């Protein structure tokens, strides 16, 4: 069975290096042919809304918008149910291709044979 990555990013603009690292690893893995599921939790949830990734800036890092586009094109992006609710984010607010799902879905992905979970 092929290895896959389940990446949970818990930081947004409040911890830009940690946030960008998660998106960078996700995009690099996909470019290497590794299946990726990227979970946006906490402040990272905001990046599931149109235009929010474009507002993020980190010197010497790939633009977050480009990294998110790469993950959306070849992987899966999910916003945590509780995180979305706390921010009044609904399915209608999301970028096309992003879903909202809860802890049971995360656990199911994380314990799948061949999966490696990373948390940033």
PDB file of C-alpha atoms in Angstrom:
ATOM      1  CA  UNK A   1       0.000   0.000   0.000  1.00  0.00           C
ATOM      2  CA  UNK A   2       1.252   3.491  -0.856  1.00  0.00           C
ATOM      3  CA  UNK A   3       2.245   5.802   1.980  1.00  0.00           C
ATOM      4  CA  UNK A   4       0.156   8.923   2.503  1.00  0.00           C
ATOM      5  CA  UNK A   5       0.365  12.031   4.668  1.00  0.00           C
ATOM      6  CA  UNK A   6      -2.360  13.499   6.851  1.00  0.00           C
ATOM      7  CA  UNK A   7      -1.165  16.981   7.775  1.00  0.00           C
ATOM      8  CA  UNK A   8      -2.906  19.071  10.426  1.00  0.00           C
ATOM      9  CA  UNK A   9      -1.984  22.739  10.526  1.00  0.00           C
ATOM     10  CA  UNK A  10      -3.012  24.398  13.785  1.00  0.00           C
ATOM     11  CA  UNK A  11      -1.466  27.818  13.176  1.00  0.00           C
ATOM     12  CA  UNK A  12      -2.226  30.711  10.867  1.00  0.00           C
ATOM     13  CA  UNK A  13      -0.891  34.239  10.726  1.00  0.00           C
ATOM     14  CA  UNK A  14      -0.321  33.948  14.493  1.00  0.00           C
ATOM     15  CA  UNK A  15       2.622  31.555  13.836  1.00  0.00           C
ATOM     16  CA  UNK A  16       3.554  32.146  10.200  1.00  0.00           C
ATOM     17  CA  UNK A  17       6.614  29.901   9.966  1.00  0.00           C
ATOM     18  CA  UNK A  18       4.826  26.876  11.413  1.00  0.00           C
ATOM     19  CA  UNK A  19       1.821  27.549   9.194  1.00  0.00           C
ATOM     20  CA  UNK A  20       3.876  27.897   6.035  1.00  0.00           C
ATOM     21  CA  UNK A  21       5.900  24.786   6.845  1.00  0.00           C
ATOM     22  CA  UNK A  22       2.752  22.655   6.894  1.00  0.00           C
ATOM     23  CA  UNK A  23       1.600  23.948   3.508  1.00  0.00           C
ATOM     24  CA  UNK A  24       5.125  23.581   2.071  1.00  0.00           C
ATOM     25  CA  UNK A  25       5.419  19.958   3.214  1.00  0.00           C
ATOM     26  CA  UNK A  26       1.953  19.186   1.834  1.00  0.00           C
ATOM     27  CA  UNK A  27       2.748  20.661  -1.583  1.00  0.00           C
ATOM     28  CA  UNK A  28       6.193  19.017  -1.709  1.00  0.00           C
ATOM     29  CA  UNK A  29       4.721  15.631  -0.842  1.00  0.00           C
ATOM     30  CA  UNK A  30       2.099  15.928  -3.562  1.00  0.00           C
ATOM     31  CA  UNK A  31       4.772  16.963  -6.077  1.00  0.00           C
ATOM     32  CA  UNK A  32       6.626  13.779  -5.098  1.00  0.00           C
ATOM     33  CA  UNK A  33       3.553  11.640  -5.720  1.00  0.00           C
ATOM     34  CA  UNK A  34       2.582  11.157  -2.070  1.00  0.00           C
ATOM     35  CA  UNK A  35      -1.183  11.425  -1.395  1.00  0.00           C
ATOM     36  CA  UNK A  36      -1.965  14.261   1.038  1.00  0.00           C
ATOM     37  CA  UNK A  37      -4.910  15.253   3.178  1.00  0.00           C
ATOM     38  CA  UNK A  38      -4.415  18.734   4.665  1.00  0.00           C
ATOM     39  CA  UNK A  39      -6.503  19.657   7.720  1.00  0.00           C
ATOM     40  CA  UNK A  40      -6.971  23.339   8.569  1.00  0.00           C
ATOM     41  CA  UNK A  41      -7.637  23.846  12.259  1.00  0.00           C
ATOM     42  CA  UNK A  42      -7.509  26.798  14.633  1.00  0.00           C
ATOM     43  CA  UNK A  43      -6.380  30.002  12.951  1.00  0.00           C
ATOM     44  CA  UNK A  44      -5.462  28.074   9.788  1.00  0.00           C
ATOM     45  CA  UNK A  45      -9.200  27.620   9.198  1.00  0.00           C
ATOM     46  CA  UNK A  46      -9.347  31.123   7.744  1.00  0.00           C
ATOM     47  CA  UNK A  47      -7.267  30.016   4.739  1.00  0.00           C
ATOM     48  CA  UNK A  48     -10.239  27.983   3.487  1.00  0.00           C
ATOM     49  CA  UNK A  49     -11.984  31.263   2.612  1.00  0.00           C
ATOM     50  CA  UNK A  50     -11.434  32.947  -0.761  1.00  0.00           C
ATOM     51  CA  UNK A  51      -8.606  35.488  -0.744  1.00  0.00           C
ATOM     52  CA  UNK A  52      -7.313  34.742   2.747  1.00  0.00           C
ATOM     53  CA  UNK A  53      -4.228  32.781   1.642  1.00  0.00           C
ATOM     54  CA  UNK A  54      -3.284  35.646  -0.692  1.00  0.00           C
ATOM     55  CA  UNK A  55      -3.149  38.007   2.316  1.00  0.00           C
ATOM     56  CA  UNK A  56      -0.555  35.804   4.079  1.00  0.00           C
ATOM     57  CA  UNK A  57       3.084  36.759   3.601  1.00  0.00           C
ATOM     58  CA  UNK A  58       6.304  35.226   4.903  1.00  0.00           C
ATOM     59  CA  UNK A  59       9.746  36.324   3.667  1.00  0.00           C
ATOM     60  CA  UNK A  60      11.711  33.710   1.718  1.00  0.00           C
ATOM     61  CA  UNK A  61       8.701  31.369   1.526  1.00  0.00           C
ATOM     62  CA  UNK A  62       6.538  30.266  -1.356  1.00  0.00           C
ATOM     63  CA  UNK A  63       3.254  32.191  -1.482  1.00  0.00           C
ATOM     64  CA  UNK A  64       0.664  30.416   0.645  1.00  0.00           C
ATOM     65  CA  UNK A  65      -1.938  30.903  -2.082  1.00  0.00           C
ATOM     66  CA  UNK A  66       0.227  28.907  -4.527  1.00  0.00           C
ATOM     67  CA  UNK A  67       0.812  26.138  -1.993  1.00  0.00           C
ATOM     68  CA  UNK A  68      -2.903  25.907  -1.203  1.00  0.00           C
ATOM     69  CA  UNK A  69      -3.750  25.804  -4.919  1.00  0.00           C
ATOM     70  CA  UNK A  70      -1.301  22.916  -5.364  1.00  0.00           C
ATOM     71  CA  UNK A  71      -2.894  20.967  -2.526  1.00  0.00           C
ATOM     72  CA  UNK A  72      -6.407  21.661  -3.807  1.00  0.00           C
ATOM     73  CA  UNK A  73      -5.400  20.471  -7.280  1.00  0.00           C
ATOM     74  CA  UNK A  74      -3.951  17.135  -6.209  1.00  0.00           C
ATOM     75  CA  UNK A  75      -4.931  16.458  -2.587  1.00  0.00           C
ATOM     76  CA  UNK A  76      -7.738  17.002  -0.110  1.00  0.00           C
ATOM     77  CA  UNK A  77      -8.310  20.048   2.110  1.00  0.00           C
ATOM     78  CA  UNK A  78     -10.562  19.877   5.154  1.00  0.00           C
ATOM     79  CA  UNK A  79     -11.578  22.425   7.775  1.00  0.00           C
ATOM     80  CA  UNK A  80     -12.262  21.149  11.288  1.00  0.00           C
ATOM     81  CA  UNK A  81     -15.977  21.236  12.119  1.00  0.00           C
ATOM     82  CA  UNK A  82     -15.569  22.864  15.546  1.00  0.00           C
ATOM     83  CA  UNK A  83     -12.970  25.339  14.276  1.00  0.00           C
ATOM     84  CA  UNK A  84     -15.299  26.411  11.465  1.00  0.00           C
ATOM     85  CA  UNK A  85     -18.228  26.760  13.859  1.00  0.00           C
ATOM     86  CA  UNK A  86     -16.221  28.898  16.302  1.00  0.00           C
ATOM     87  CA  UNK A  87     -15.413  31.248  13.416  1.00  0.00           C
ATOM     88  CA  UNK A  88     -18.904  31.203  11.880  1.00  0.00           C
ATOM     89  CA  UNK A  89     -17.468  29.616   8.725  1.00  0.00           C
ATOM     90  CA  UNK A  90     -20.004  27.606   6.741  1.00  0.00           C
ATOM     91  CA  UNK A  91     -19.736  25.357   3.691  1.00  0.00           C
ATOM     92  CA  UNK A  92     -21.041  28.247   1.575  1.00  0.00           C
ATOM     93  CA  UNK A  93     -18.041  30.384   2.626  1.00  0.00           C
ATOM     94  CA  UNK A  94     -15.359  27.911   1.520  1.00  0.00           C
ATOM     95  CA  UNK A  95     -13.134  27.815  -1.525  1.00  0.00           C
ATOM     96  CA  UNK A  96     -14.389  25.229  -4.014  1.00  0.00           C
ATOM     97  CA  UNK A  97     -12.994  21.819  -3.169  1.00  0.00           C
ATOM     98  CA  UNK A  98     -12.626  22.392   0.587  1.00  0.00           C
ATOM     99  CA  UNK A  99     -14.832  20.378   2.921  1.00  0.00           C
ATOM    100  CA  UNK A 100     -15.765  20.610   6.593  1.00  0.00           C
ATOM    101  CA  UNK A 101     -15.376  17.432   8.668  1.00  0.00           C
ATOM    102  CA  UNK A 102     -14.830  16.483  12.286  1.00  0.00           C
ATOM    103  CA  UNK A 103     -12.524  14.486  14.496  1.00  0.00           C
ATOM    104  CA  UNK A 104     -13.922  11.073  13.464  1.00  0.00           C
ATOM    105  CA  UNK A 105     -12.921  11.748   9.842  1.00  0.00           C
ATOM    106  CA  UNK A 106      -9.456  12.926  10.916  1.00  0.00           C
ATOM    107  CA  UNK A 107      -8.918   9.830  13.053  1.00  0.00           C
ATOM    108  CA  UNK A 108     -10.113   7.570  10.241  1.00  0.00           C
ATOM    109  CA  UNK A 109      -7.580   9.126   7.852  1.00  0.00           C
ATOM    110  CA  UNK A 110      -4.762   9.176  10.405  1.00  0.00           C
ATOM    111  CA  UNK A 111      -5.054   5.487  11.329  1.00  0.00           C
ATOM    112  CA  UNK A 112      -5.404   4.212   7.772  1.00  0.00           C
ATOM    113  CA  UNK A 113      -2.727   1.655   6.982  1.00  0.00           C
ATOM    114  CA  UNK A 114       0.245   3.404   5.386  1.00  0.00           C
ATOM    115  CA  UNK A 115      -0.745   6.877   6.622  1.00  0.00           C
ATOM    116  CA  UNK A 116       1.609   9.171   8.490  1.00  0.00           C
ATOM    117  CA  UNK A 117       0.064  12.019  10.485  1.00  0.00           C
ATOM    118  CA  UNK A 118       1.990  15.264  10.982  1.00  0.00           C
ATOM    119  CA  UNK A 119       0.825  18.146  13.139  1.00  0.00           C
ATOM    120  CA  UNK A 120       2.150  21.676  12.743  1.00  0.00           C
TER     121      UNK A 120
END
